[in-house]
XYZ file of C-alpha atoms in Angstrom:
713
model
C -14.230 -36.653 -75.834
C -13.576 -33.943 -78.367
C -11.129 -31.407 -78.763
C -8.136 -32.933 -78.701
C -6.220 -31.433 -81.475
C -7.366 -27.679 -80.848
C -6.575 -27.842 -77.291
C -3.033 -29.428 -78.074
C -2.516 -26.602 -80.319
C -3.241 -23.956 -77.402
C -1.694 -25.759 -74.813
C 1.655 -25.578 -77.095
C 1.506 -22.067 -77.933
C 1.019 -21.418 -74.108
C 3.813 -23.040 -73.498
C 6.060 -21.266 -76.281
C 4.855 -18.184 -75.643
C 5.900 -18.813 -71.775
C 9.427 -19.632 -72.854
C 9.686 -16.692 -75.111
C 8.761 -14.265 -72.263
C 11.224 -16.037 -69.986
C 14.461 -15.607 -72.268
C 13.592 -11.954 -72.970
C 14.189 -11.510 -69.305
C 16.607 -9.224 -67.684
C 19.424 -9.212 -65.510
C 18.942 -11.306 -62.164
C 20.594 -14.209 -59.725
C 20.703 -17.332 -61.050
C 18.701 -19.986 -60.458
C 19.537 -22.205 -57.517
C 21.523 -25.502 -58.289
C 19.683 -28.800 -57.543
C 20.960 -31.759 -55.773
C 18.916 -35.150 -56.908
C 20.080 -38.796 -55.952
C 18.560 -40.578 -59.199
C 21.709 -42.624 -59.838
C 22.102 -43.641 -56.076
C 24.768 -40.654 -55.658
C 24.595 -36.969 -55.311
C 24.545 -35.270 -58.881
C 23.265 -31.916 -59.892
C 19.650 -32.046 -61.358
C 21.352 -30.664 -64.752
C 23.846 -33.258 -65.213
C 21.882 -36.388 -64.697
C 20.901 -38.191 -67.798
C 17.476 -38.894 -66.503
C 13.747 -36.934 -66.930
C 13.610 -36.189 -63.289
C 11.894 -33.479 -61.160
C 12.897 -32.138 -57.848
C 11.016 -30.209 -55.071
C 12.176 -28.784 -52.277
C 10.381 -27.343 -48.744
C 9.763 -23.830 -50.398
C 8.459 -24.793 -53.469
C 6.254 -27.483 -51.929
C 5.131 -24.749 -49.656
C 4.262 -22.640 -53.097
C 2.179 -25.557 -54.439
C 0.243 -25.611 -51.263
C 0.926 -29.595 -51.142
C 0.223 -31.147 -47.791
C 0.399 -34.555 -49.307
C 2.366 -35.893 -52.325
C -0.422 -35.783 -54.365
C 0.085 -31.769 -54.011
C 2.633 -32.358 -56.970
C 0.181 -33.988 -60.058
C 0.126 -31.261 -62.223
C 3.711 -29.665 -61.766
C 5.483 -32.588 -63.078
C 4.841 -33.366 -66.966
C 3.052 -36.527 -67.836
C 2.201 -37.385 -63.823
C -1.203 -38.223 -62.769
C -1.300 -38.517 -59.045
C -4.212 -38.569 -57.167
C -5.965 -40.034 -54.284
C -6.950 -43.697 -55.089
C -10.462 -44.914 -55.575
C -12.476 -45.313 -52.312
C -9.901 -44.954 -49.869
C -8.394 -42.249 -47.761
C -4.522 -42.718 -48.649
C -4.194 -44.736 -51.423
C -2.172 -43.690 -54.325
C -3.122 -43.446 -57.687
C 0.138 -42.782 -59.515
C 0.436 -42.672 -63.380
C 3.878 -41.710 -65.104
C 3.683 -41.618 -68.980
C 0.580 -43.469 -68.827
C 1.416 -46.249 -66.961
C 0.254 -47.322 -63.230
C -1.601 -49.305 -61.256
C -5.131 -47.552 -59.989
C -6.265 -50.562 -58.040
C -5.171 -50.842 -54.338
C -6.471 -54.655 -53.876
C -3.318 -56.045 -52.060
C -2.427 -58.896 -54.751
C -1.905 -56.274 -57.404
C 1.520 -54.462 -57.309
C 2.132 -50.810 -58.256
C 3.416 -49.447 -61.562
C 5.383 -46.810 -60.151
C 7.688 -46.909 -57.261
C 7.412 -44.963 -53.957
C 10.666 -44.764 -52.034
C 10.933 -43.479 -48.468
C 14.577 -42.796 -48.016
C 15.426 -45.464 -50.388
C 12.890 -48.071 -48.565
C 10.508 -49.499 -51.438
C 6.803 -49.102 -50.330
C 5.171 -52.447 -51.762
C 1.428 -51.443 -51.676
C -0.547 -48.399 -53.030
C -2.701 -48.249 -50.016
C -1.317 -46.254 -47.525
C 1.376 -44.625 -50.167
C -0.220 -41.453 -50.446
C 1.751 -39.697 -47.811
C 1.766 -36.402 -46.113
C 4.479 -33.996 -46.294
C 6.348 -33.609 -43.202
C 9.967 -32.458 -42.596
C 11.284 -33.293 -46.060
C 14.755 -32.260 -47.439
C 13.171 -32.667 -50.820
C 10.992 -35.115 -53.299
C 12.365 -36.496 -56.446
C 9.956 -37.526 -59.535
C 11.980 -40.382 -61.826
C 10.263 -40.499 -65.352
C 10.374 -43.894 -67.102
C 11.587 -47.523 -66.213
C 14.052 -47.546 -63.270
C 14.550 -51.474 -63.870
C 18.563 -51.036 -63.311
C 18.908 -49.090 -59.849
C 15.393 -49.557 -58.538
C 13.889 -52.569 -59.834
C 10.490 -54.281 -60.165
C 7.344 -52.470 -60.025
C 9.437 -49.259 -61.150
C 8.232 -49.428 -64.918
C 6.645 -46.373 -65.065
C 8.980 -44.346 -62.975
C 9.749 -43.691 -59.345
C 8.658 -41.020 -56.609
C 11.350 -40.835 -53.651
C 11.115 -38.930 -50.415
C 14.058 -37.757 -48.533
C 13.819 -37.123 -45.121
C 15.893 -34.086 -43.524
C 18.563 -35.587 -41.490
C 19.660 -34.270 -38.230
C 22.735 -32.649 -37.498
C 25.007 -30.499 -35.107
C 22.532 -27.420 -36.196
C 19.740 -27.033 -33.911
C 16.426 -26.684 -35.746
C 12.557 -25.861 -34.901
C 9.708 -26.145 -37.236
C 5.811 -25.687 -36.461
C 2.995 -25.244 -39.033
C -0.538 -24.687 -37.749
C -2.853 -24.398 -40.653
C -6.838 -23.794 -40.464
C -9.207 -23.936 -42.925
C -12.608 -24.087 -44.563
C -14.554 -27.360 -43.435
C -12.838 -27.022 -40.092
C -10.074 -28.051 -41.255
C -7.044 -27.936 -38.377
C -3.349 -29.595 -39.598
C -0.593 -29.304 -36.771
C 2.911 -30.257 -37.572
C 6.174 -29.880 -35.456
C 9.584 -31.041 -35.839
C 12.704 -30.438 -33.770
C 16.113 -31.458 -34.241
C 19.958 -31.136 -32.954
C 22.875 -32.399 -31.601
C 22.577 -34.651 -28.360
C 26.378 -35.338 -28.501
C 28.031 -32.862 -30.424
C 29.682 -34.541 -33.650
C 28.756 -37.967 -32.783
C 24.992 -38.159 -32.494
C 21.919 -36.342 -33.465
C 17.946 -36.606 -33.324
C 15.040 -35.573 -35.160
C 11.274 -35.532 -33.861
C 8.690 -34.881 -36.113
C 4.534 -35.267 -35.380
C 1.475 -34.164 -37.318
C -1.956 -34.444 -37.024
C -4.317 -33.387 -40.106
C -8.239 -33.178 -39.483
C -10.858 -31.842 -41.737
C -14.806 -32.709 -42.298
C -15.963 -34.133 -45.201
C -16.483 -32.566 -48.552
C -19.699 -35.257 -49.404
C -22.910 -35.002 -47.299
C -25.362 -37.621 -47.014
C -28.788 -36.186 -47.873
C -30.474 -39.209 -45.737
C -28.516 -39.168 -42.611
C -26.463 -35.379 -42.606
C -23.218 -37.794 -41.847
C -20.292 -36.121 -44.028
C -17.780 -38.588 -45.960
C -14.567 -37.895 -47.890
C -13.090 -36.439 -44.321
C -9.588 -36.543 -42.751
C -8.677 -37.460 -39.656
C -4.831 -38.572 -39.597
C -1.787 -38.927 -36.888
C 1.840 -39.514 -37.509
C 5.191 -38.925 -36.361
C 9.105 -39.872 -37.382
C 12.062 -40.492 -35.271
C 15.315 -40.314 -36.735
C 18.610 -40.684 -35.137
C 22.134 -39.886 -36.750
C 25.357 -41.431 -35.240
C 28.587 -40.474 -36.620
C 31.143 -42.923 -34.435
C 34.176 -41.977 -36.902
C 34.473 -39.791 -39.925
C 33.943 -42.274 -42.311
C 30.681 -43.993 -40.716
C 26.947 -42.811 -40.500
C 24.314 -44.306 -39.264
C 20.837 -43.387 -39.558
C 17.962 -45.048 -37.308
C 14.473 -44.028 -38.136
C 10.984 -45.148 -36.379
C 7.853 -43.460 -38.492
C 4.249 -44.463 -38.028
C 0.967 -42.688 -39.439
C -2.787 -43.818 -38.245
C -5.980 -42.703 -40.132
C -9.664 -42.586 -39.087
C -11.522 -40.979 -41.595
C -15.227 -42.111 -42.711
C -15.776 -43.335 -46.019
C -14.604 -42.522 -49.665
C -17.507 -41.976 -51.624
C -17.955 -41.058 -55.050
C -21.112 -40.617 -57.791
C -23.076 -43.137 -59.446
C -22.698 -42.348 -63.087
C -25.081 -44.672 -64.977
C -28.270 -46.670 -63.681
C -27.752 -49.607 -61.196
C -29.532 -52.247 -62.063
C -30.473 -55.863 -60.507
C -28.637 -58.931 -61.761
C -28.349 -59.063 -65.470
C -29.773 -55.701 -65.940
C -33.395 -56.807 -65.619
C -34.812 -54.363 -63.452
C -33.284 -50.571 -62.543
C -32.812 -49.890 -59.410
C -31.675 -46.499 -59.565
C -31.921 -44.072 -62.832
C -28.862 -42.533 -63.954
C -28.075 -39.149 -62.204
C -28.915 -35.643 -63.661
C -27.283 -32.473 -63.460
C -24.090 -31.565 -62.146
C -22.195 -33.283 -59.040
C -23.257 -31.904 -55.747
C -21.150 -33.312 -53.382
C -23.983 -35.328 -51.769
C -24.308 -39.364 -51.864
C -26.371 -41.482 -49.628
C -24.641 -44.641 -48.382
C -25.464 -47.730 -46.224
C -22.426 -49.669 -45.804
C -22.071 -51.203 -42.711
C -19.867 -49.060 -41.146
C -18.818 -45.830 -42.301
C -15.105 -45.773 -41.703
C -11.652 -46.362 -42.973
C -9.133 -47.107 -40.161
C -5.352 -47.672 -41.184
C -2.051 -48.095 -39.109
C 1.301 -47.798 -41.163
C 4.606 -48.066 -39.185
C 7.882 -48.886 -39.952
C 11.349 -48.891 -38.874
C 14.632 -48.366 -40.956
C 18.558 -48.710 -40.217
C 21.120 -47.491 -43.029
C 24.540 -47.287 -42.810
C 27.213 -45.635 -44.943
C 31.168 -46.625 -44.220
C 33.706 -44.992 -46.531
C 36.049 -47.807 -46.805
C 38.552 -46.061 -48.977
C 38.912 -42.953 -50.293
C 37.006 -44.176 -53.718
C 34.664 -47.213 -52.119
C 32.007 -46.569 -49.976
C 29.430 -49.290 -48.682
C 26.271 -48.960 -47.926
C 23.018 -51.270 -45.986
C 19.730 -50.243 -46.143
C 17.510 -52.293 -43.811
C 13.844 -51.774 -42.963
C 10.877 -53.416 -41.764
C 7.093 -51.943 -42.473
C 3.682 -52.972 -41.508
C 0.528 -52.082 -43.078
C -2.972 -52.966 -41.571
C -6.146 -51.658 -42.546
C -9.874 -52.300 -42.472
C -11.544 -50.252 -45.164
C -15.287 -49.998 -45.581
C -15.942 -49.515 -49.362
C -19.252 -48.280 -50.875
C -18.590 -48.889 -54.483
C -21.863 -48.423 -55.978
C -21.782 -44.536 -54.324
C -25.680 -45.156 -53.342
C -28.075 -46.210 -50.882
C -28.020 -49.300 -52.680
C -26.802 -52.640 -50.955
C -25.066 -53.585 -54.222
C -21.173 -52.896 -54.272
C -20.555 -52.801 -50.480
C -17.265 -54.135 -49.429
C -15.075 -54.636 -46.299
C -11.592 -54.906 -46.904
C -9.374 -55.939 -44.064
C -5.411 -56.199 -44.439
C -2.518 -57.054 -42.743
C 0.630 -56.633 -44.698
C 4.198 -56.883 -43.589
C 7.260 -56.413 -45.416
C 11.318 -56.743 -44.805
C 13.874 -55.763 -47.414
C 17.688 -55.602 -46.917
C 19.894 -53.867 -49.407
C 23.849 -53.599 -49.695
C 25.545 -51.426 -52.400
C 29.106 -50.635 -53.169
C 29.733 -47.159 -54.490
C 32.941 -46.321 -56.438
C 34.215 -42.996 -57.061
C 37.755 -42.243 -57.500
C 37.570 -38.789 -58.653
C 38.380 -40.012 -61.995
C 36.756 -41.154 -65.452
C 34.750 -43.959 -63.963
C 32.058 -43.974 -61.401
C 29.734 -46.900 -60.522
C 27.342 -48.801 -58.028
C 26.730 -52.303 -57.310
C 24.448 -54.278 -55.183
C 22.245 -56.947 -53.850
C 18.629 -56.577 -53.018
C 16.171 -58.888 -51.164
C 12.562 -58.156 -50.003
C 10.121 -60.479 -48.477
C 6.308 -59.604 -48.188
C 3.235 -61.417 -46.803
C -0.021 -60.128 -46.700
C -3.321 -61.816 -45.388
C -6.642 -60.164 -46.752
C -10.185 -60.653 -45.974
C -12.699 -59.247 -48.085
C -16.346 -59.358 -47.444
C -18.752 -58.019 -50.444
C -22.523 -57.401 -49.718
C -24.846 -57.878 -52.743
C -28.764 -57.765 -51.432
C -30.367 -55.964 -54.165
C -27.900 -57.003 -56.958
C -29.946 -60.323 -56.596
C -33.012 -59.173 -54.343
C -32.356 -61.762 -51.341
C -29.595 -61.163 -48.823
C -26.015 -62.111 -50.700
C -23.016 -62.287 -49.060
C -19.533 -63.348 -50.254
C -16.548 -63.788 -48.105
C -12.918 -63.986 -49.509
C -9.715 -64.830 -47.310
C -6.388 -65.077 -49.285
C -2.907 -64.769 -48.307
C 0.091 -63.805 -50.404
C 3.919 -64.371 -49.529
C 6.434 -63.078 -51.991
C 10.245 -63.555 -51.808
C 12.128 -61.276 -54.436
C 15.850 -61.183 -54.824
C 18.150 -59.217 -56.902
C 21.579 -58.072 -58.055
C 22.472 -54.978 -59.936
C 25.377 -52.977 -61.126
C 25.707 -49.409 -62.969
C 28.773 -47.611 -64.385
C 29.523 -44.634 -65.657
C 32.713 -43.943 -67.914
C 33.614 -40.255 -69.060
C 35.338 -41.084 -72.497
C 36.342 -37.681 -73.058
C 35.753 -34.141 -70.998
C 32.451 -33.995 -72.564
C 31.452 -37.310 -73.675
C 29.831 -39.921 -71.002
C 28.725 -43.604 -71.382
C 26.612 -45.706 -68.777
C 25.419 -48.977 -68.660
C 23.694 -51.305 -66.056
C 22.217 -54.284 -65.713
C 20.327 -56.048 -63.023
C 18.457 -59.291 -62.594
C 15.512 -60.282 -60.369
C 14.046 -63.457 -59.352
C 10.679 -63.658 -57.462
C 8.452 -66.168 -56.297
C 5.144 -66.118 -55.159
C 2.636 -68.080 -53.119
C -0.868 -67.614 -53.042
C -3.766 -68.972 -51.377
C -7.760 -67.939 -51.894
C -10.744 -69.503 -50.289
C -14.189 -68.000 -51.177
C -17.549 -68.556 -49.661
C -21.053 -67.280 -50.123
C -24.238 -67.422 -47.766
C -25.687 -69.421 -51.061
C -23.311 -72.893 -50.121
C -20.420 -73.837 -51.924
C -16.887 -72.709 -51.908
C -14.498 -71.957 -54.265
C -10.850 -72.608 -53.374
C -7.079 -72.825 -54.839
C -3.643 -72.555 -53.951
C -0.622 -72.069 -56.445
C 2.600 -70.614 -56.394
C 4.751 -69.148 -59.641
C 8.433 -67.754 -60.075
C 9.820 -65.104 -62.868
C 12.757 -63.878 -63.429
C 13.654 -61.035 -65.421
C 16.949 -58.692 -67.053
C 16.739 -55.179 -66.814
C 19.345 -53.359 -68.716
C 19.863 -49.611 -69.274
C 22.436 -47.833 -71.182
C 22.791 -43.769 -71.997
C 25.003 -41.550 -73.318
C 25.594 -37.709 -72.763
C 27.474 -34.860 -74.214
C 28.074 -31.824 -72.592
C 28.400 -29.202 -75.869
C 28.635 -26.377 -73.096
C 29.135 -26.285 -69.256
C 25.585 -25.083 -69.404
C 23.932 -27.378 -72.262
C 23.928 -31.249 -72.291
C 22.306 -33.524 -74.474
C 21.564 -37.137 -73.783
C 20.038 -40.427 -75.417
C 19.215 -43.628 -73.142
C 17.468 -46.992 -73.344
C 16.177 -48.948 -70.595
C 14.303 -51.835 -69.687
C 11.679 -52.036 -67.056
C 9.785 -55.080 -65.391
C 6.490 -55.223 -63.253
C 5.900 -58.862 -61.547
C 3.658 -61.002 -62.313
C 1.215 -62.292 -59.932
C -2.485 -63.648 -58.972
C -5.909 -62.236 -59.435
C -7.057 -61.328 -55.912
C -10.671 -60.922 -57.714
C -10.945 -64.354 -58.975
C -14.321 -65.818 -58.214
C -14.311 -68.900 -60.924
C -12.253 -71.571 -62.556
C -9.930 -70.314 -65.198
C -9.702 -66.993 -63.187
C -6.873 -68.412 -60.933
C -4.414 -68.801 -63.488
C -1.206 -66.438 -63.071
C -0.928 -63.572 -64.745
C 2.428 -63.057 -66.442
C 4.956 -60.064 -65.713
C 5.203 -57.255 -68.120
C 7.818 -55.326 -69.719
C 8.844 -52.311 -71.411
C 11.779 -50.849 -73.435
C 11.955 -47.071 -73.227
C 13.761 -44.919 -75.782
C 14.401 -41.450 -74.827
C 16.517 -38.259 -76.009
C 16.938 -35.224 -73.728
C 18.312 -31.711 -73.152
C 19.240 -30.155 -70.469
C 20.086 -26.451 -70.455
C 20.766 -22.942 -68.470
C 20.994 -19.460 -70.161
C 21.290 -16.058 -69.290
C 24.041 -16.797 -66.404
C 21.962 -18.976 -65.118
C 18.935 -17.211 -64.663
C 16.741 -19.657 -67.279
C 16.663 -23.656 -66.749
C 15.293 -25.655 -69.483
C 14.975 -29.437 -69.744
C 13.236 -31.530 -72.650
C 13.007 -35.020 -72.872
C 10.937 -37.233 -75.764
C 10.110 -40.785 -75.112
C 8.879 -43.905 -77.159
C 7.574 -47.166 -74.639
C 7.120 -50.014 -76.046
C 5.385 -52.702 -73.997
C 4.348 -56.038 -74.013
C 2.392 -58.353 -71.820
C 0.253 -55.318 -70.324
C -1.407 -56.191 -66.967
C -5.345 -55.130 -67.156
C -7.769 -56.149 -64.864
C -11.399 -56.257 -67.265
C -14.919 -57.108 -66.506
C -15.939 -60.566 -67.856
C -18.497 -62.287 -69.405
C -20.476 -63.532 -66.217
C -21.426 -61.745 -63.224
C -18.812 -61.271 -60.772
C -16.196 -62.412 -63.254
C -13.058 -60.098 -63.278
C -10.020 -61.802 -65.105
C -6.749 -60.276 -65.200
C -5.101 -60.124 -68.663
C -1.930 -59.620 -69.982
C -3.223 -57.317 -72.747
C -0.673 -57.648 -75.504
C 1.003 -54.908 -76.611
C 0.773 -50.912 -76.015
C 2.781 -48.294 -77.261
C 3.276 -45.031 -75.765
C 5.248 -41.427 -76.641
C 5.577 -37.929 -75.799
C 7.421 -35.148 -75.226
C 8.284 -32.935 -72.247
C 9.387 -29.924 -71.098
C 10.084 -28.062 -67.726
C 11.070 -24.318 -67.792
C 12.370 -22.199 -64.175
C 13.256 -18.727 -64.507
C 14.262 -15.763 -62.392
C 14.174 -12.478 -64.638
C 15.002 -10.361 -61.668
C 15.883 -11.328 -57.780
C 12.277 -11.097 -56.965
C 10.506 -13.023 -59.551
C 10.518 -16.770 -60.041
C 8.414 -18.247 -62.940
C 7.962 -21.816 -64.081
C 6.127 -24.262 -66.299
C 6.013 -27.368 -67.550
C 4.437 -29.397 -70.424
C 3.674 -32.495 -71.048
C 2.256 -34.460 -74.467
C 1.595 -38.097 -74.602
C -0.385 -40.303 -76.883
C -0.578 -43.790 -75.263
C -2.742 -46.437 -77.056
C -3.214 -50.374 -77.131
C -1.778 -51.862 -79.894
C -3.217 -55.375 -79.312
C -5.863 -56.111 -76.649
C -8.676 -58.674 -76.750
C -10.584 -58.176 -73.480
C -12.980 -61.389 -73.808
C -15.000 -60.856 -77.217
C -14.284 -57.421 -77.582
C -11.220 -56.388 -79.316
C -10.010 -53.102 -77.432
C -7.173 -52.473 -79.727
C -6.368 -48.861 -80.699
C -8.265 -47.631 -77.612
C -6.585 -45.254 -75.001
C -4.845 -45.837 -71.965
C -6.966 -44.579 -69.146
C -5.380 -41.540 -66.785
C -3.416 -40.476 -69.851
C -4.401 -36.686 -71.219
C -2.621 -35.392 -74.109
C -1.290 -32.610 -72.837
C -0.798 -31.513 -69.306
C 0.237 -28.325 -68.332
C 1.738 -26.369 -65.117
C 2.215 -22.763 -64.558
C 3.626 -20.765 -61.291
C 4.562 -17.198 -60.834
C 5.656 -15.988 -57.647
C 7.026 -12.282 -56.920
C 8.047 -11.106 -53.472
C 7.622 -7.478 -52.704
C 10.200 -6.209 -50.067
C 8.440 -4.109 -47.019
C 11.175 -2.640 -45.398
C 11.511 -3.465 -41.643
C 8.004 -5.184 -41.751
C 9.733 -8.002 -43.897
C 8.575 -9.594 -47.275
C 5.184 -9.981 -49.011
C 5.237 -12.995 -51.371
C 2.480 -13.232 -53.949
C 2.182 -16.973 -55.682
C -0.202 -18.265 -58.588
C -0.527 -21.530 -60.031
C -2.487 -23.115 -62.604
C -2.543 -26.424 -64.054
C -4.004 -27.683 -67.009
C -4.943 -31.149 -68.254
C -6.845 -32.424 -71.404
C -9.546 -34.785 -71.925
C -9.054 -38.297 -70.857
C -10.500 -41.705 -69.627
C -11.076 -43.039 -66.092
C -11.588 -46.901 -67.253
C -9.688 -49.420 -69.464
C -12.822 -49.904 -71.425
C -12.791 -45.890 -72.331
C -16.480 -45.629 -71.166
C -17.862 -42.418 -72.192
C -19.663 -41.709 -68.425
C -16.200 -42.108 -67.081
C -14.049 -39.547 -68.835
C -13.003 -36.165 -67.841
C -12.933 -33.040 -70.099
C -10.226 -30.478 -70.436
C -9.892 -28.670 -66.883
C -8.069 -26.060 -65.371
C -7.238 -25.574 -61.323
C -5.889 -22.410 -60.352
C -4.450 -21.593 -56.675
C -3.516 -18.707 -55.260
C -1.159 -17.782 -52.047
C -0.168 -14.790 -50.499
C 2.727 -15.270 -47.837
C 4.224 -12.613 -45.212
C 7.875 -13.711 -43.662
C 9.242 -11.550 -40.928
C 12.428 -9.710 -41.363
C 14.396 -12.094 -39.549
C 12.912 -14.898 -41.514
C 11.645 -16.826 -38.332
C 8.027 -16.107 -38.891
C 5.467 -16.381 -41.736
C 2.031 -16.225 -42.262
C 0.401 -17.387 -45.490
C -3.475 -17.087 -46.691
C -4.386 -19.572 -49.485
C -7.087 -20.768 -51.710
C -7.186 -23.678 -53.799
C -9.118 -24.703 -56.679
C -10.065 -21.028 -56.551
C -12.486 -20.992 -59.352
C -14.466 -24.147 -57.887
C -13.837 -26.207 -60.947
C -15.576 -29.313 -61.037
C -13.175 -32.479 -62.462
C -13.295 -36.622 -62.059
C -9.932 -37.598 -60.799
C -10.873 -41.597 -60.806
C -13.340 -44.167 -61.164
C -14.557 -47.780 -60.541
C -15.877 -49.939 -63.010
C -18.128 -53.042 -62.572
C -20.431 -53.145 -65.597
C -21.380 -56.977 -64.782
C -22.467 -55.883 -61.136
C -25.263 -53.927 -61.240
C -23.698 -51.860 -64.245
C -21.762 -49.965 -61.647
C -19.894 -47.013 -62.584
C -18.671 -44.756 -59.976
C -16.596 -41.512 -60.538
C -14.477 -39.929 -57.607
C -14.416 -36.057 -57.578
C -11.444 -33.442 -56.656
C -11.998 -31.217 -53.720
C -13.951 -28.246 -54.154
C -12.684 -24.745 -53.286
C -10.870 -24.275 -49.951
C -9.712 -21.205 -48.039
C -6.725 -21.738 -45.621
C -4.207 -19.730 -43.526
C -0.712 -21.082 -42.057
C 1.158 -19.801 -39.672
C 4.958 -21.234 -39.497
C 8.013 -20.629 -37.386
C 11.337 -21.685 -38.312
C 14.915 -21.692 -36.052
């Protein structure tokens, strides 16, 4: 990997030039005020002392984002892609920290929350965007208000609440690869001022991007159906009750990548398949037993908010969710039976949170609460390695994991003066995990163990912010994040079964939020320093099939982020975001290899997102809006051990969109192209170098065209 410094300077100059252009803008209307709930209460984006990005429906449409990974390059230092080998796993890295492995025993590093309900697994977390009010991306550890496993940050999906206004929305999208997406929602009053309901249904179907040259089968396709029912009751002005039921089913073919190195028999003694040559052409052969992935993800929730007094509100969030999937994964991405795996998981979770929110309209506001989570996971993994050993080989692993997590938290903000505010919070988490594992092979013999562990953690936070003017504030903060310990779901030999410890981070951040030119330009900046201890990493062991999970020691990352939005004239919207990140291991011993000073994977030094949208009035024929976006990521590694074959060089992805809107705004027609210049780039990778030298990379989508017709009432 080369050209880091040169590329970084170029990107920085682009960002500075963009800012200069925006500052020279002429008279125009102000940019819209954005409301977020990053601190569990409604605040404007410009007043909250947190690095947070917010996206409403119009901006999500501009980005052609059909699922949450569409935000990846439009938030600085965010890497959000479809995870390795499965259709709806969310590989989320924020400021260099995340968890790419969807194995059920590994906890995520960035929290995903749907209407304030925590989603425990990254499998099934790559949600389609359907009838959302907005999405928020919180960068940096959220250990006080959101708790464990939000050590990197949090992604919040906020559904649109039904009310007494009738709404109807229909989206029909068709595109290349026989893509057909249908989305519809309707909401309105059932009993005026007392009961409202909203119903959303959607399907998304597309043929595969990858073709099997041996059979003609298509892989990396999409076949999804889902829906949500939301009821909102307001029996009195002081009480609001929200009840929701949602479900998603997926039945695509397998998700496959490309083998980037030669594949070998046991110990590397014989080459089964040479390393590929030439550019990836979206073809791959596979002989997995069943070429399918089947997922069912259902949930129900009940949220009640009671305004007890003018200053005190009590809130309860109760949720139950069930995730079931059967995945066939061809890890080696070839016709060989080398890394073929079946994974079947049945997971359910129950969570209960209660909050007390205080706001008397004075100098002090606060929130305190209790949280409980129970999770149960039953998993069956069958691995096939006939070509690895030259004889039939099957390994069957059955494991169960039970979790109970308890937390108490509180945070308050006090306005010391009209301009100076101080916030502080503290959370204590205690959790217990019980793990049982039973492994057999057709060679005979068993490997079994059972263990239980508990961990406790204090996660404080504090910040101070100062309003220099009504349009300019600065802040400084310190916070601690916590990712829970656990058990190695790939333990195959004695010694690997030991529990690994939690990881922790102290984050120090300074930032500024500002509006200029009567609100026509919004500019937000943050700089941060992360000091991690006991960072968790899954590595390849010394022996075949060994995959220990290590507490890697110490990791340090630091960087800066800039977000700009401008409306120099009423018809023109410009936006840019720039992220810089340096993330390296300071202390990491992987077996006999010292990986200190290695770079953290999925952590490009530079990320850049650009957007320009121009609206052309057509008189009585409506409006035509032209939108272009460009995203850049500098070179970065896709594996823990910084393998040069599993890297991605600098790349740009450009999208374009033209949207006609009818004069009354009820109808629109959009024509879009994603990846306009058909850029070839890697998004994720799997490395099992001690199993046949497997090094598999997964690639981003090729160029695609689409048409979308929308109805809004």
